[in-house]
Short mmCIF file of C-alpha atoms in Angstrom, two decimals:
data_model
loop_
_atom_site.label_atom_id
_atom_site.label_comp_id
_atom_site.label_asym_id
_atom_site.label_seq_id
_atom_site.Cartn_x
_atom_site.Cartn_y
_atom_site.Cartn_z
CA MET A 111 -76.47 39.11 37.96
CA GLU A 112 -77.87 41.45 35.28
CA ARG A 113 -79.96 43.56 37.64
CA ASN A 114 -78.93 46.90 39.10
CA PRO A 115 -80.49 48.37 42.23
CA SER A 116 -82.32 51.65 42.42
CA PRO A 117 -80.26 54.59 43.67
CA PRO A 118 -79.79 53.95 47.39
CA GLY A 119 -82.30 55.78 49.56
CA SER A 120 -83.95 59.17 49.49
CA GLU A 121 -80.88 60.84 50.94
CA ALA A 122 -78.90 59.94 47.82
CA GLU A 123 -81.61 61.45 45.64
CA GLU A 124 -81.19 64.77 47.41
CA GLU A 125 -77.45 64.97 46.73
CA GLU A 126 -76.16 67.55 44.28
CA GLU A 127 -75.51 66.51 40.70
CA GLY A 128 -71.77 66.55 41.33
CA ASP A 129 -72.22 63.71 43.78
CA ALA A 130 -73.40 61.28 41.08
CA LEU A 131 -70.99 58.67 39.78
CA GLY A 132 -70.32 59.12 36.07
CA GLY A 133 -73.51 58.66 34.12
CA THR A 134 -75.23 56.80 36.97
CA LEU A 135 -77.55 58.04 39.69
CA TYR A 136 -75.43 56.39 42.37
CA SER A 137 -74.16 58.65 45.14
CA LYS A 138 -70.43 58.93 45.76
CA HIS A 139 -71.13 60.04 49.32
CA TRP A 140 -73.30 57.01 50.02
CA LEU A 141 -70.72 54.61 48.65
CA PHE A 142 -67.97 56.28 50.61
CA THR A 143 -70.08 55.98 53.76
CA ILE A 144 -70.48 52.22 53.21
CA LEU A 145 -66.72 51.83 52.80
CA LEU A 146 -66.22 53.67 56.09
CA CYS A 147 -68.76 51.36 57.73
CA LEU A 148 -66.77 48.37 56.45
CA ILE A 149 -63.63 49.77 58.03
CA GLU A 150 -65.48 50.23 61.32
CA VAL A 151 -66.75 46.64 61.19
CA ILE A 152 -63.22 45.25 61.08
CA SER A 153 -61.55 48.00 63.15
CA PRO A 154 -64.03 49.19 65.78
CA GLU A 155 -62.91 51.68 68.39
CA GLN A 156 -61.38 50.27 71.53
CA GLY A 157 -63.94 49.16 74.06
CA GLU A 158 -66.75 48.77 71.56
CA PRO A 159 -68.47 45.38 71.15
CA GLY A 160 -66.83 43.31 68.44
CA ALA A 161 -63.45 45.01 68.81
CA SER A 162 -61.78 41.67 68.24
CA GLY A 163 -63.52 41.26 64.88
CA GLU A 164 -65.24 38.08 66.06
CA GLN A 165 -68.79 38.95 64.94
CA THR A 166 -70.10 36.09 62.82
CA GLU A 167 -73.25 37.76 61.50
CA LEU A 168 -74.12 41.07 59.85
CA ASP A 169 -77.03 43.15 61.00
CA GLU A 170 -79.79 43.33 58.42
CA GLU A 171 -79.30 46.98 57.44
CA MET A 172 -75.56 46.58 56.94
CA GLU A 173 -76.04 43.43 54.88
CA ASN A 174 -78.62 45.14 52.65
CA ASP A 175 -76.32 48.11 52.06
CA ILE A 176 -73.28 46.01 51.22
CA CYS A 177 -75.37 43.81 48.92
CA LYS A 178 -76.42 46.98 47.09
CA VAL A 179 -72.75 47.81 46.61
CA TRP A 180 -72.24 44.26 45.31
CA ASP A 181 -74.93 44.77 42.68
CA MET A 182 -73.74 48.28 41.85
CA SER A 183 -70.14 47.14 41.36
CA MET A 184 -71.15 45.65 38.03
CA ASP A 185 -71.21 49.24 36.76
CA GLU A 186 -67.77 50.38 35.57
CA ASP A 187 -68.09 53.85 37.12
CA VAL A 188 -68.87 52.30 40.49
CA ALA A 189 -66.05 49.78 40.15
CA LEU A 190 -63.59 52.57 39.33
CA PHE A 191 -64.77 54.57 42.34
CA LEU A 192 -64.25 51.57 44.61
CA GLN A 193 -60.78 51.08 43.14
CA GLU A 194 -59.92 54.77 43.63
CA PHE A 195 -60.85 54.62 47.30
CA ASN A 196 -58.83 51.45 47.93
CA ALA A 197 -61.75 49.08 48.38
CA PRO A 198 -59.49 46.05 47.64
CA ASP A 199 -57.29 47.01 50.63
CA ILE A 200 -60.39 47.30 52.82
CA PHE A 201 -61.51 43.87 51.63
CA MET A 202 -58.09 42.48 52.55
CA GLY A 203 -58.72 43.73 56.07
CA VAL A 204 -62.09 41.98 56.05
CA PHE A 205 -60.49 38.72 54.95
CA ALA A 206 -57.80 38.99 57.63
CA LYS A 207 -59.99 40.01 60.58
CA SER A 208 -63.62 39.14 60.01
CA LYS A 209 -65.22 35.91 61.21
CA CYS A 210 -68.45 36.62 59.31
CA PRO A 211 -68.82 34.26 56.30
CA ARG A 212 -71.52 36.40 54.70
CA LEU A 213 -69.40 39.56 54.84
CA ILE A 214 -66.41 37.73 53.34
CA GLU A 215 -68.57 36.25 50.57
CA ILE A 216 -69.94 39.68 49.62
CA CYS A 217 -66.49 41.30 49.58
CA VAL A 218 -65.08 38.55 47.36
CA GLY A 219 -68.14 38.94 45.13
CA ILE A 220 -67.57 42.69 44.79
CA LEU A 221 -63.94 42.01 43.83
CA GLY A 222 -65.20 39.52 41.24
CA ASN A 223 -67.43 42.18 39.68
CA MET A 224 -64.63 44.76 39.71
CA ALA A 225 -62.27 42.29 38.02
CA CYS A 226 -64.57 42.17 34.99
CA PHE A 227 -63.03 45.49 33.93
CA GLN A 228 -59.57 45.14 32.41
CA ASP A 229 -57.68 47.97 34.13
CA ILE A 230 -59.06 47.06 37.55
CA CYS A 231 -58.33 43.39 36.94
CA MET A 232 -54.72 44.24 36.13
CA SER A 233 -54.42 46.27 39.34
CA ILE A 234 -55.92 43.48 41.45
CA SER A 235 -53.77 40.84 39.76
CA LYS A 236 -50.49 42.69 40.22
CA ASP A 237 -51.05 43.13 43.96
CA GLU A 238 -49.08 40.17 45.29
CA ASN A 239 -50.47 40.37 48.81
CA LEU A 240 -54.06 40.54 47.58
CA GLY A 241 -53.36 37.68 45.16
CA GLN A 242 -52.12 35.43 47.95
CA VAL A 243 -55.06 36.35 50.18
CA ILE A 244 -57.50 35.49 47.38
CA LEU A 245 -55.86 32.08 46.88
CA GLN A 246 -56.05 31.44 50.63
CA ARG A 247 -59.81 31.89 50.42
CA LEU A 248 -59.90 28.58 48.50
CA CYS A 249 -59.27 26.96 51.88
CA ASP A 250 -62.47 28.51 53.27
CA SER A 251 -65.13 26.17 54.62
CA ASP A 252 -68.01 28.38 53.44
CA SER A 253 -69.43 27.23 50.09
CA PRO A 254 -70.79 30.64 48.98
CA THR A 255 -67.37 32.21 49.63
CA LEU A 256 -65.68 29.41 47.69
CA LEU A 257 -68.09 29.98 44.81
CA GLU A 258 -67.31 33.71 44.66
CA THR A 259 -63.58 33.05 44.99
CA SER A 260 -63.71 30.62 42.08
CA ARG A 261 -65.69 33.11 40.03
CA LEU A 262 -63.09 35.80 40.74
CA LEU A 263 -60.22 33.49 39.76
CA LEU A 264 -61.97 32.44 36.54
CA THR A 265 -62.57 36.10 35.64
CA CYS A 266 -58.87 36.88 36.09
CA LEU A 267 -57.71 33.76 34.23
CA SER A 268 -60.00 34.69 31.32
CA GLN A 269 -58.21 38.01 30.79
CA PRO A 270 -55.12 37.37 28.60
CA GLU A 271 -53.26 40.38 30.04
CA VAL A 272 -53.10 38.88 33.55
CA ALA A 273 -53.74 35.15 33.08
CA SER A 274 -50.03 34.29 33.23
CA VAL A 275 -49.67 36.17 36.53
CA TRP A 276 -52.31 33.96 38.13
CA VAL A 277 -51.01 30.76 36.57
CA GLU A 278 -47.55 31.45 38.00
CA ARG A 279 -49.00 32.41 41.37
CA ILE A 280 -51.06 29.21 41.53
CA ARG A 281 -48.10 27.11 40.40
CA GLU A 282 -46.07 28.50 43.29
CA SER A 283 -48.86 27.89 45.83
CA PRO A 284 -49.03 24.11 46.44
CA SER A 285 -51.99 24.52 48.81
CA VAL A 286 -54.21 25.46 45.86
CA TYR A 287 -53.95 21.91 44.53
CA ASP A 288 -55.10 20.41 47.82
CA CYS A 289 -57.91 22.93 48.28
CA VAL A 290 -59.25 22.38 44.76
CA CYS A 291 -59.03 18.61 45.07
CA PHE A 292 -60.75 18.75 48.47
CA ILE A 293 -63.64 20.72 46.95
CA MET A 294 -63.98 18.40 43.94
CA SER A 295 -63.88 15.26 46.04
CA SER A 296 -66.11 16.31 48.93
CA SER A 297 -68.50 19.11 47.96
CA THR A 298 -72.13 18.45 47.05
CA ASN A 299 -72.74 22.06 45.95
CA VAL A 300 -73.23 21.71 42.20
CA ASP A 301 -72.77 25.41 41.42
CA LEU A 302 -69.47 25.42 43.30
CA LEU A 303 -68.28 22.22 41.60
CA VAL A 304 -69.07 23.64 38.15
CA LYS A 305 -67.20 26.89 38.83
CA VAL A 306 -64.19 25.11 40.32
CA GLY A 307 -64.21 22.79 37.31
CA GLU A 308 -64.16 25.81 35.01
CA VAL A 309 -61.14 27.16 36.90
CA VAL A 310 -59.26 23.84 36.59
CA ASP A 311 -60.22 23.53 32.92
CA LYS A 312 -58.93 27.04 32.23
CA LEU A 313 -55.70 26.42 34.15
CA PHE A 314 -54.95 23.18 32.30
CA ASP A 315 -55.77 24.79 28.97
CA LEU A 316 -53.48 27.74 29.70
CA ASP A 317 -50.48 25.92 31.12
CA GLU A 318 -49.35 22.37 30.42
CA GLU A 319 -46.58 22.58 33.01
CA LEU A 320 -49.09 23.28 35.77
CA MET A 321 -51.26 20.42 34.54
CA LEU A 322 -48.27 18.06 34.63
CA ASN A 323 -47.44 19.19 38.16
CA TRP A 324 -50.99 18.49 39.30
CA ILE A 325 -51.02 15.10 37.56
CA LYS A 326 -47.87 14.07 39.43
CA ASN A 327 -48.89 15.73 42.68
CA GLY A 328 -49.84 14.11 45.93
CA SER A 329 -50.66 16.02 49.09
CA CYS A 330 -48.54 19.11 49.67
CA GLN A 331 -48.15 21.16 52.81
CA ALA A 332 -49.93 24.48 52.60
CA VAL A 333 -47.65 27.51 52.36
CA GLY A 334 -48.22 30.94 53.84
CA PRO A 335 -50.44 31.84 56.79
CA SER A 336 -52.69 29.09 58.03
CA ILE A 337 -56.45 29.50 57.79
CA ASP A 338 -58.39 28.61 60.93
CA ASP A 339 -61.31 27.08 59.06
CA SER A 340 -59.24 25.12 56.56
CA PRO A 341 -59.07 21.32 56.89
CA GLU A 342 -56.35 20.35 59.38
CA GLU A 343 -55.30 17.27 57.49
CA LEU A 344 -56.08 16.57 53.87
CA PRO A 345 -55.94 13.14 52.24
CA ASP A 346 -53.28 12.25 49.71
CA PHE A 347 -55.24 13.55 46.74
CA LYS A 348 -54.81 12.32 43.19
CA ILE A 349 -56.32 14.46 40.48
CA VAL A 350 -58.22 11.81 38.49
CA PRO A 351 -60.40 10.40 41.34
CA CYS A 352 -61.24 13.96 42.39
CA ILE A 353 -62.36 14.88 38.87
CA LEU A 354 -64.48 11.73 38.65
CA GLU A 355 -66.15 12.40 41.99
CA ALA A 356 -67.06 15.93 40.93
CA ALA A 357 -68.33 14.69 37.56
CA LYS A 358 -70.66 12.23 39.31
CA GLN A 359 -72.05 15.02 41.50
CA VAL A 360 -72.84 17.36 38.59
CA ARG A 361 -73.90 14.60 36.20
CA SER A 362 -77.66 14.74 36.68
CA ASP A 363 -78.09 18.37 37.71
CA ASN A 364 -75.84 20.33 35.37
CA PRO A 365 -75.06 19.07 31.82
CA GLU A 366 -72.79 22.06 31.18
CA GLY A 367 -70.81 21.21 34.29
CA LEU A 368 -70.45 17.61 33.17
CA ASP A 369 -69.16 18.91 29.83
CA VAL A 370 -66.50 20.90 31.72
CA TYR A 371 -65.26 17.88 33.68
CA MET A 372 -65.19 15.70 30.58
CA HIS A 373 -63.04 18.33 28.88
CA ILE A 374 -60.67 18.33 31.86
CA LEU A 375 -60.24 14.57 31.40
CA GLN A 376 -59.65 15.11 27.69
CA LEU A 377 -56.93 17.67 28.47
CA LEU A 378 -55.25 15.10 30.73
CA THR A 379 -55.02 12.67 27.81
CA THR A 380 -53.07 15.21 25.74
CA VAL A 381 -49.95 14.22 27.69
CA ASP A 382 -48.60 10.73 28.35
CA GLU A 383 -48.49 11.38 32.08
CA GLY A 384 -52.20 12.11 32.07
CA ILE A 385 -53.09 8.88 30.31
CA GLN A 386 -50.86 6.99 32.76
CA ALA A 387 -52.64 8.68 35.68
CA ILE A 388 -55.98 7.43 34.34
CA VAL A 389 -55.12 3.87 33.38
CA GLN A 390 -52.67 3.17 36.21
CA ALA A 391 -55.08 4.20 38.96
CA PRO A 392 -55.56 1.56 41.71
CA ASP A 393 -58.63 0.27 39.91
CA GLY A 394 -56.78 0.12 36.59
CA GLY A 395 -58.95 2.87 35.10
CA LYS A 396 -62.15 0.91 35.62
CA GLU A 397 -64.06 3.77 37.27
CA THR A 398 -63.16 6.22 34.52
CA TRP A 399 -64.04 3.81 31.72
CA SER A 400 -67.29 2.73 33.39
CA LEU A 401 -68.49 6.32 33.86
CA LEU A 402 -67.71 7.35 30.28
CA TYR A 403 -69.07 4.10 28.86
CA ASP A 404 -72.31 4.59 30.78
CA LEU A 405 -72.68 8.17 29.52
CA VAL A 406 -72.21 7.19 25.88
CA CYS A 407 -74.30 4.03 25.97
CA HIS A 408 -77.13 5.03 28.27
CA GLU A 409 -77.45 8.83 28.34
CA LEU A 410 -76.07 10.63 25.31
CA CYS A 411 -77.32 10.31 21.72
CA GLN A 412 -79.81 7.54 22.46
CA PRO A 413 -81.87 5.60 19.82
CA ASP A 414 -85.07 7.53 20.59
CA ASP A 415 -83.34 10.93 20.37
CA PRO A 416 -83.69 12.97 17.17
CA ALA A 417 -80.60 13.03 14.97
CA ILE A 418 -80.10 16.72 15.70
CA ILE A 419 -79.17 15.81 19.30
CA VAL A 420 -75.63 15.17 18.08
CA GLN A 421 -75.36 18.90 17.38
CA GLU A 422 -76.20 19.76 20.98
CA GLN A 423 -73.93 17.09 22.46
CA LYS A 424 -70.99 17.35 20.07
CA THR A 425 -68.51 18.89 22.53
CA ILE A 426 -69.14 16.52 25.43
CA LEU A 427 -69.22 13.51 23.07
CA ALA A 428 -65.91 14.56 21.56
CA SER A 429 -64.33 14.84 25.01
CA ILE A 430 -65.67 11.50 26.21
CA LEU A 431 -64.75 9.57 23.07
CA SER A 432 -61.32 11.15 23.04
CA VAL A 433 -60.65 9.84 26.56
CA LEU A 434 -62.05 6.39 25.74
CA SER A 435 -59.91 6.27 22.61
CA ALA A 436 -56.76 7.22 24.52
CA MET A 437 -57.50 4.61 27.20
CA PHE A 438 -58.24 1.93 24.63
CA ALA A 439 -55.05 2.65 22.68
CA SER A 440 -53.03 2.65 25.89
CA GLN A 441 -54.49 -0.68 26.93
CA THR A 442 -53.71 -2.15 23.53
CA GLU A 443 -50.17 -0.78 23.35
CA GLN A 444 -49.11 -1.26 26.95
CA GLU A 445 -51.38 -4.15 27.91
CA TYR A 446 -53.07 -2.49 30.86
CA HIS A 447 -55.94 -4.75 31.85
CA ILE A 448 -58.73 -2.26 32.31
CA VAL A 449 -62.39 -2.88 31.59
CA CYS A 450 -62.03 -2.20 27.87
CA CYS A 451 -61.98 -5.94 27.38
CA TYR A 452 -65.41 -6.54 28.87
CA CYS A 453 -66.74 -3.54 26.92
CA LEU A 454 -65.64 -5.24 23.73
CA LEU A 455 -67.78 -8.20 24.70
CA ASP A 456 -70.70 -5.83 25.35
CA MET A 457 -71.55 -4.38 21.96
CA PRO A 458 -73.49 -1.25 23.05
CA LEU A 459 -70.41 0.97 22.77
CA ILE A 460 -69.79 0.00 19.14
CA GLY A 461 -73.50 0.41 18.49
CA SER A 462 -73.39 3.89 20.06
CA LEU A 463 -70.40 4.92 17.95
CA ILE A 464 -72.19 3.88 14.76
CA ARG A 465 -75.37 5.66 15.87
CA ILE A 466 -73.39 8.87 16.39
CA LEU A 467 -72.02 8.57 12.86
CA GLN A 468 -75.51 7.92 11.48
CA ASN A 469 -76.86 11.01 13.22
CA MET A 470 -74.03 13.12 11.86
CA GLU A 471 -74.83 11.91 8.34
CA ASP A 472 -78.49 12.89 8.79
CA CYS A 473 -77.50 16.32 10.14
CA GLY A 474 -75.14 16.80 7.21
CA LYS A 475 -77.89 16.08 4.68
CA ARG A 476 -80.29 18.47 6.40
CA SER A 477 -77.64 21.17 6.50
CA GLU A 478 -77.05 20.82 2.77
CA ASP A 479 -80.79 21.04 2.08
CA ASP A 480 -81.13 24.15 4.26
CA THR A 481 -78.22 25.79 2.46
CA LYS A 482 -79.83 25.19 -0.93
CA LYS A 483 -83.22 26.52 0.21
CA SER A 484 -82.09 29.76 1.83
CA GLU A 485 -79.71 32.60 1.21
CA GLN A 486 -77.54 32.81 4.27
CA GLY A 487 -75.80 35.89 5.56
CA GLU A 488 -72.12 36.01 6.42
CA THR A 489 -72.78 35.50 10.13
CA GLU A 490 -74.94 32.42 9.50
CA ARG A 491 -72.30 30.94 7.20
CA ALA A 492 -69.60 31.52 9.82
CA GLU A 493 -71.70 29.82 12.50
CA LEU A 494 -72.38 26.84 10.23
CA HIS A 495 -68.69 26.60 9.38
CA GLU A 496 -67.76 26.52 13.07
CA GLU A 497 -70.49 23.96 13.76
CA ASP A 498 -69.25 21.78 10.89
CA PHE A 499 -65.70 22.09 12.25
CA HIS A 500 -66.73 20.76 15.67
CA LEU A 501 -68.73 17.95 14.10
CA LYS A 502 -65.71 17.01 11.99
CA ILE A 503 -63.61 16.75 15.16
CA LEU A 504 -66.26 14.51 16.73
CA LYS A 505 -66.38 12.36 13.60
CA ASP A 506 -62.58 11.96 13.51
CA ILE A 507 -62.44 10.91 17.17
CA CYS A 508 -65.41 8.57 16.75
CA CYS A 509 -63.89 6.90 13.69
CA GLU A 510 -60.54 6.40 15.36
CA LEU A 511 -62.06 4.63 18.36
CA LEU A 512 -64.45 2.59 16.22
CA SER A 513 -61.66 1.42 13.90
CA ASN A 514 -59.50 0.35 16.83
CA MET A 515 -62.36 -1.59 18.39
CA LEU A 516 -63.48 -3.29 15.17
CA GLN A 517 -60.09 -4.80 14.51
CA GLU A 518 -60.02 -6.35 18.00
CA LEU A 519 -63.37 -8.16 17.64
CA THR A 520 -63.46 -11.94 17.66
CA LYS A 521 -65.98 -14.18 15.91
CA GLU A 522 -67.81 -14.58 19.25
CA ASN A 523 -68.00 -10.80 19.72
CA ILE A 524 -69.42 -10.35 16.24
CA LEU A 525 -72.00 -13.10 16.71
CA GLU A 526 -73.11 -11.36 19.90
CA GLY A 527 -73.36 -8.06 18.05
CA LEU A 528 -75.44 -9.67 15.29
CA ASN A 529 -77.78 -11.32 17.78
CA GLN A 530 -78.26 -8.08 19.75
CA GLY A 531 -78.90 -6.02 16.62
CA TYR A 532 -75.89 -3.75 16.94
CA LEU A 533 -74.36 -5.21 13.77
CA ASN A 534 -76.38 -5.56 10.57
CA GLU A 535 -76.05 -4.47 6.97
CA GLN A 536 -77.22 -0.92 7.68
CA THR A 537 -74.93 -0.28 10.65
CA CYS A 538 -71.93 -1.96 9.03
CA SER A 539 -72.48 0.07 5.84
CA CYS A 540 -72.54 3.27 7.87
CA ALA A 541 -69.33 2.27 9.63
CA PHE A 542 -67.57 1.38 6.39
CA GLN A 543 -68.76 4.56 4.69
CA ASN A 544 -67.16 6.65 7.41
CA LEU A 545 -64.03 4.57 8.00
CA LEU A 546 -62.95 4.10 4.38
CA PRO A 547 -60.46 4.71 2.95
CA LEU A 548 -58.48 6.04 5.94
CA TYR A 549 -59.02 2.96 8.11
CA PHE A 550 -58.93 0.38 5.33
CA THR A 551 -56.81 -2.09 7.35
CA SER A 552 -59.23 -2.08 10.29
CA VAL A 553 -62.26 -2.55 8.06
CA GLU A 554 -60.56 -5.34 6.16
CA SER A 555 -59.63 -7.10 9.40
CA PHE A 556 -63.20 -6.81 10.70
CA LEU A 557 -64.66 -8.08 7.42
CA GLU A 558 -62.42 -11.13 7.52
CA VAL A 559 -63.75 -12.12 10.97
CA LEU A 560 -67.31 -11.19 9.96
CA ARG A 561 -67.06 -13.66 7.07
CA GLU A 562 -66.61 -16.45 9.64
CA ALA A 563 -69.69 -15.30 11.57
CA ASP A 564 -72.02 -14.34 8.69
CA GLN A 565 -70.84 -15.07 5.14
CA THR A 566 -73.96 -13.59 3.54
CA LEU A 567 -73.59 -10.24 5.30
CA ALA A 568 -69.90 -10.13 4.41
CA ASP A 569 -70.69 -10.79 0.74
CA ASN A 570 -73.36 -8.08 0.66
CA LEU A 571 -70.96 -5.56 2.16
CA GLU A 572 -68.29 -6.46 -0.38
CA LYS A 573 -70.76 -5.72 -3.17
CA CYS A 574 -71.46 -2.29 -1.70
CA PHE A 575 -67.74 -1.61 -1.16
CA PRO A 576 -65.84 -3.20 -4.05
CA SER A 577 -62.46 -2.08 -2.72
CA LEU A 578 -62.86 -4.62 0.07
CA LYS A 579 -63.12 -7.68 -2.16
CA VAL A 580 -60.55 -10.26 -1.22
CA HIS A 581 -57.80 -10.58 -3.79
CA THR A 582 -57.03 -14.17 -4.68
#
């Protein structure tokens, strides 16, 4: 996406200086010619082949020329020229009349590049007809077109001046929910799933009302003109299973994409309705818990990873643990019988939480040593401060979940943890060091049960943490 093509053809090189666009070597005349060709593609003269707009493929020369325009549209001067000569209106004609997926993909892609510039993005966003046509493209069956449509939407949603326009437009277009859920639940295109996830993540972050609507939503009838290649009948989608299905698809191929979907789940848990949607699913939240449990216990921050790995994984770990914590608290408070109970019997999760805390302690010590050894500039200090802030969030979430789990352990659970090596003096000391004094009650409750399982270990811990000694 960072490349720009050479000026198109020798004819362009022979044009007068006044034909060049801004400070580029691109020819206005050549660009205008391509726009005219686009108009002819969708509105050929009567009697010519393809007059009905039913051509499904582009000839090679036309495709090459339009792809050059696509690349060139990343230049602001080119984008402004396209805007001046009503390229968005021409693209609307393409969307309405063309049956060529490649042509539609390229036109949406050019719009996506143009939208990177604020003034053009505002113009595109305020055009209600164009806005509706863009949203209708989410019902397309062509994955490359869906990818470019999602990229265009994300670009617009990322511009504060027009984000609210798109949020409102999407809120008033029920078909968007079904189209997005259909993509998340059925697509195997990882790039598409990641981009759609970024759109959903941005939408939920921008507007809680829209998120609540989507949480409560089932299948809605599409509004506006029907799209021939859209699914005739869509299942009764629920947002959580769709998110989980997409997360499974991107899990092994795209760590950044998995991070996005974990953050979407975390955003759901910021409202009661979202937690209910997770834990009151037909499987009682088992699928969600199992996926997150597996990620924490078997993939992220593993025993053979260096301690610094917690720095790289801090955002996804924070999202995952936040969801697990919300589910666990909900199960405890409302007595939903999800798989948290069997996870308490399996000690790996508690062991993973303690390992995360140990790694954060090691990273903290190294950071202090590095600070003492070097004189850091203002930028470096700001980056370290932000990094420390995110680690603090992870630590807070980790400690909350760990404290809740420790106070639910039985003597049998603790004996299992001791036998498996997840609980010992070192790991318990790390847990206590991080949990005290804020979670004193949880630690005290755990220590009381630990005393029944291993009196010697309990005594040793009391010596290290005098505040925990039992008052008689």
